[in-house]
């Protein structure tokens, strides 16, 4: 019931898959490579762009390409022949309105655009439904542990962990800032964008020692948190 009341306050930008996590292909990509990418990522729809992700031309439905599995691709066959028109929406559109738009048009994937016209991320109809009724797992979903407790005082966090979930797990409050994830908190504390040399860097805050464990393409993937002083805990 609470989800119903909060639904109109939630926007596409709140629930979207960020552009850095989008599985997309160049319009000149080989059809076989696209099918392999879909299998690897476990997705049924893939955005197609020209030159860069800010220039999305449409969406390819993997089911349209299944006929090519195990077959030689006919000469002259191009991915652009299978690209469908994309649905572009602003980050600020409420999930309720987006749900209506997607169900009316029978489009299950929308490209989220930022205020400058660039690609901010994407939202699927499943994302919206999960926001309303809770997590949906289908036969293709892999269970992903965002928070893994090692022992009473040690946790492993995915960098994308929601800041409030991290606070609840650790029993502390983290400083407010212009970020929503634990990785964002770490970057804010470090004052710099992570790189390959950031692995092993530590941040001490409120009785917890955070260690950057994995970094990929300037993104913090994994963070270890060790509680060493529970007198600072707020719970």
Coordinates of C-alpha atoms in Angstrom, one line a residue:
X1 CA 0.0 0.0 0.0
X2 CA 2.8 2.4 0.8
X3 CA 4.2 1.8 -2.7
X4 CA 0.9 2.9 -4.1
X5 CA 1.1 6.3 -2.3
X6 CA 4.8 6.8 -3.2
X7 CA 4.4 5.7 -6.8
X8 CA 3.5 9.2 -8.1
X9 CA 6.5 10.7 -6.3
X10 CA 8.9 8.3 -8.0
X11 CA 10.3 9.3 -11.4
X12 CA 12.0 7.5 -14.3
X13 CA 15.3 8.9 -13.1
X14 CA 14.9 7.3 -9.7
X15 CA 14.5 3.7 -11.0
X16 CA 16.4 3.8 -14.4
X17 CA 19.4 1.7 -15.3
X18 CA 22.2 4.2 -15.6
X19 CA 23.8 4.7 -19.0
X20 CA 27.1 3.2 -17.7
X21 CA 25.2 -0.1 -17.1
X22 CA 23.3 -0.2 -20.4
X23 CA 24.0 -3.1 -22.8
X24 CA 23.8 -1.3 -26.2
X25 CA 25.2 -1.8 -29.7
X26 CA 26.5 0.3 -32.6
X27 CA 24.2 0.3 -35.6
X28 CA 27.0 -1.2 -37.7
X29 CA 27.4 -4.1 -35.3
X30 CA 27.4 -7.7 -36.5
X31 CA 24.1 -9.5 -36.0
X32 CA 25.8 -12.5 -34.5
X33 CA 27.6 -10.3 -32.0
X34 CA 24.3 -8.7 -31.0
X35 CA 22.7 -12.1 -30.3
X36 CA 25.7 -13.2 -28.3
X37 CA 25.5 -10.0 -26.3
X38 CA 21.8 -10.6 -25.5
X39 CA 22.5 -14.1 -24.3
X40 CA 25.4 -12.9 -22.2
X41 CA 23.5 -10.0 -20.6
X42 CA 20.2 -11.9 -20.3
X43 CA 18.2 -9.1 -22.1
X44 CA 15.5 -9.3 -24.7
X45 CA 15.7 -5.7 -26.0
X46 CA 18.9 -3.8 -26.9
X47 CA 19.2 -0.1 -27.7
X48 CA 21.0 0.7 -30.9
X49 CA 23.1 3.8 -31.3
X50 CA 25.1 5.6 -33.9
X51 CA 28.6 6.7 -32.9
X52 CA 27.8 7.2 -29.2
X53 CA 25.1 6.4 -26.6
X54 CA 23.7 9.9 -26.8
X55 CA 22.5 9.2 -30.4
X56 CA 20.2 6.2 -29.9
X57 CA 18.4 5.3 -33.2
X58 CA 16.1 2.7 -31.8
X59 CA 15.6 -0.7 -30.1
X60 CA 16.3 -4.1 -31.5
X61 CA 14.1 -7.0 -30.2
X62 CA 16.3 -10.1 -29.9
X63 CA 13.4 -12.3 -30.9
X64 CA 13.6 -10.8 -34.4
X65 CA 17.2 -12.1 -34.6
X66 CA 16.7 -15.6 -33.3
X67 CA 16.3 -17.0 -36.8
X68 CA 20.0 -16.2 -37.4
X69 CA 21.3 -18.4 -34.5
X70 CA 23.6 -21.1 -36.0
X71 CA 23.0 -19.7 -39.5
X72 CA 25.2 -17.9 -41.9
X73 CA 24.1 -14.2 -42.0
X74 CA 22.9 -13.4 -45.5
X75 CA 25.1 -10.9 -47.4
X76 CA 23.8 -7.4 -47.0
X77 CA 21.7 -8.2 -43.9
X78 CA 22.0 -5.2 -41.5
X79 CA 20.9 -4.6 -38.0
X80 CA 19.2 -1.4 -39.0
X81 CA 16.5 -3.4 -40.8
X82 CA 15.3 -4.7 -37.4
X83 CA 15.5 -1.5 -35.4
X84 CA 12.2 -0.3 -33.9
X85 CA 11.4 3.3 -33.0
X86 CA 12.5 4.2 -29.5
X87 CA 10.3 5.8 -26.8
X88 CA 12.2 8.8 -25.3
X89 CA 11.1 10.1 -21.9
X90 CA 12.5 12.8 -19.5
X91 CA 14.1 11.8 -16.2
X92 CA 11.4 13.8 -14.4
X93 CA 8.4 11.8 -15.7
X94 CA 6.5 10.2 -12.8
X95 CA 6.4 6.4 -12.9
X96 CA 2.6 6.4 -13.0
X97 CA 2.5 8.4 -16.2
X98 CA 5.3 6.4 -17.7
X99 CA 3.5 3.2 -16.9
X100 CA 0.4 4.5 -18.7
X101 CA 2.4 5.6 -21.7
X102 CA 4.2 2.2 -22.0
X103 CA 1.1 0.1 -21.6
X104 CA -0.9 2.2 -24.1
X105 CA 1.9 2.0 -26.7
X106 CA 2.8 -1.6 -25.8
X107 CA 6.4 -0.5 -25.6
X108 CA 8.3 -2.2 -22.8
X109 CA 11.6 -0.2 -22.8
X110 CA 12.0 3.5 -22.7
X111 CA 15.2 5.6 -23.1
X112 CA 15.5 8.2 -20.4
X113 CA 16.9 11.5 -21.5
X114 CA 18.5 14.2 -19.3
X115 CA 17.9 17.9 -19.4
X116 CA 20.7 18.3 -22.1
X117 CA 19.2 15.8 -24.4
X118 CA 21.7 13.1 -23.6
X119 CA 21.0 9.5 -22.7
X120 CA 20.7 9.2 -18.9
X121 CA 19.6 5.6 -18.8
X122 CA 16.7 3.3 -19.6
X123 CA 13.6 2.0 -17.9
X124 CA 11.7 -1.2 -18.6
X125 CA 8.1 -1.9 -17.8
X126 CA 9.3 -4.6 -15.4
X127 CA 11.3 -1.9 -13.5
X128 CA 8.1 0.1 -13.0
X129 CA 6.0 -2.9 -11.9
X130 CA 8.8 -3.9 -9.5
X131 CA 8.7 -0.4 -8.0
X132 CA 5.0 -0.8 -7.4
X133 CA 4.7 -4.4 -6.2
X134 CA 8.2 -5.4 -5.3
X135 CA 11.0 -7.4 -6.9
X136 CA 10.0 -9.7 -9.7
X137 CA 12.2 -12.7 -10.4
X138 CA 11.8 -14.6 -13.6
X139 CA 13.5 -17.7 -14.9
X140 CA 16.2 -15.6 -16.5
X141 CA 17.1 -13.5 -13.5
X142 CA 20.3 -14.2 -11.7
X143 CA 20.2 -13.5 -7.9
X144 CA 22.4 -10.5 -7.2
X145 CA 23.7 -9.8 -3.7
X146 CA 24.0 -6.1 -3.2
X147 CA 24.9 -6.6 0.5
X148 CA 26.8 -9.6 1.7
X149 CA 27.5 -10.0 5.4
X150 CA 30.8 -11.7 6.1
X151 CA 30.7 -11.7 9.9
X152 CA 29.1 -9.5 12.6
X153 CA 31.3 -6.5 11.8
X154 CA 32.2 -7.0 8.1
X155 CA 30.2 -6.5 5.0
X156 CA 30.7 -6.5 1.2
X157 CA 28.7 -4.0 -0.7
X158 CA 28.0 -3.6 -4.4
X159 CA 28.9 0.0 -5.3
X160 CA 25.3 0.5 -6.5
X161 CA 23.9 -0.2 -3.1
X162 CA 21.3 2.4 -2.1
X163 CA 22.8 4.7 0.6
X164 CA 19.8 4.1 2.9
X165 CA 20.2 0.3 2.7
X166 CA 23.9 0.6 3.5
X167 CA 23.1 2.8 6.5
X168 CA 20.5 0.2 7.8
X169 CA 23.0 -2.7 7.4
X170 CA 25.8 -0.9 9.2
X171 CA 23.6 0.8 11.8
X172 CA 25.1 4.3 11.1
X173 CA 24.2 7.5 9.3
X174 CA 26.2 8.7 6.4
X175 CA 26.6 12.3 5.5
X176 CA 24.0 13.7 3.1
X177 CA 25.2 14.6 -0.4
X178 CA 24.4 14.7 -4.1
X179 CA 24.5 10.9 -4.4
X180 CA 22.2 7.9 -4.0
X181 CA 24.7 5.0 -3.7
X182 CA 27.4 3.9 -1.4
X183 CA 29.9 4.3 -4.3
X184 CA 28.8 7.9 -4.6
X185 CA 29.4 8.4 -0.9
X186 CA 32.9 7.0 -1.2
X187 CA 33.7 9.3 -4.2
X188 CA 32.4 12.3 -2.3
X189 CA 34.7 11.4 0.7
X190 CA 37.7 10.9 -1.6
X191 CA 37.0 14.0 -3.6
X192 CA 38.1 12.4 -6.8
X193 CA 36.9 10.1 -9.5
X194 CA 38.2 6.5 -8.9
X195 CA 40.7 4.8 -11.3
X196 CA 42.7 1.6 -11.3
X197 CA 44.9 3.1 -8.5
X198 CA 41.9 3.5 -6.2
X199 CA 41.8 -0.2 -5.3
X200 CA 42.7 -0.6 -1.6
X201 CA 41.9 3.0 -0.8
X202 CA 40.3 3.4 2.6
X203 CA 37.8 5.8 4.0
X204 CA 37.1 6.0 7.8
X205 CA 33.7 7.4 8.8
X206 CA 31.5 7.1 11.9
X207 CA 33.3 4.0 13.2
X208 CA 33.4 2.2 9.9
X209 CA 36.4 1.6 7.7
X210 CA 35.4 1.4 4.0
X211 CA 37.8 -0.2 1.5
X212 CA 37.5 0.1 -2.2
X213 CA 37.9 -3.5 -3.5
X214 CA 37.1 -3.4 -7.2
X215 CA 37.1 -0.6 -9.7
X216 CA 36.0 -0.9 -13.4
X217 CA 36.1 2.0 -15.9
X218 CA 36.1 4.7 -13.2
X219 CA 33.3 3.0 -11.4
X220 CA 33.5 1.5 -7.9
X221 CA 32.1 -2.0 -8.1
X222 CA 32.8 -3.5 -4.7
X223 CA 33.3 -2.0 -1.2
X224 CA 34.3 -3.7 2.0
X225 CA 33.0 -2.2 5.2
X226 CA 34.4 -3.1 8.6
X227 CA 32.8 -1.8 11.8
X228 CA 35.6 -1.1 14.3
X229 CA 33.8 1.3 16.8
X230 CA 30.2 0.6 17.6
X231 CA 30.0 3.5 20.0
X232 CA 29.5 5.7 17.0
X233 CA 26.6 3.7 15.7
X234 CA 23.2 5.3 15.8
X235 CA 21.1 2.1 16.1

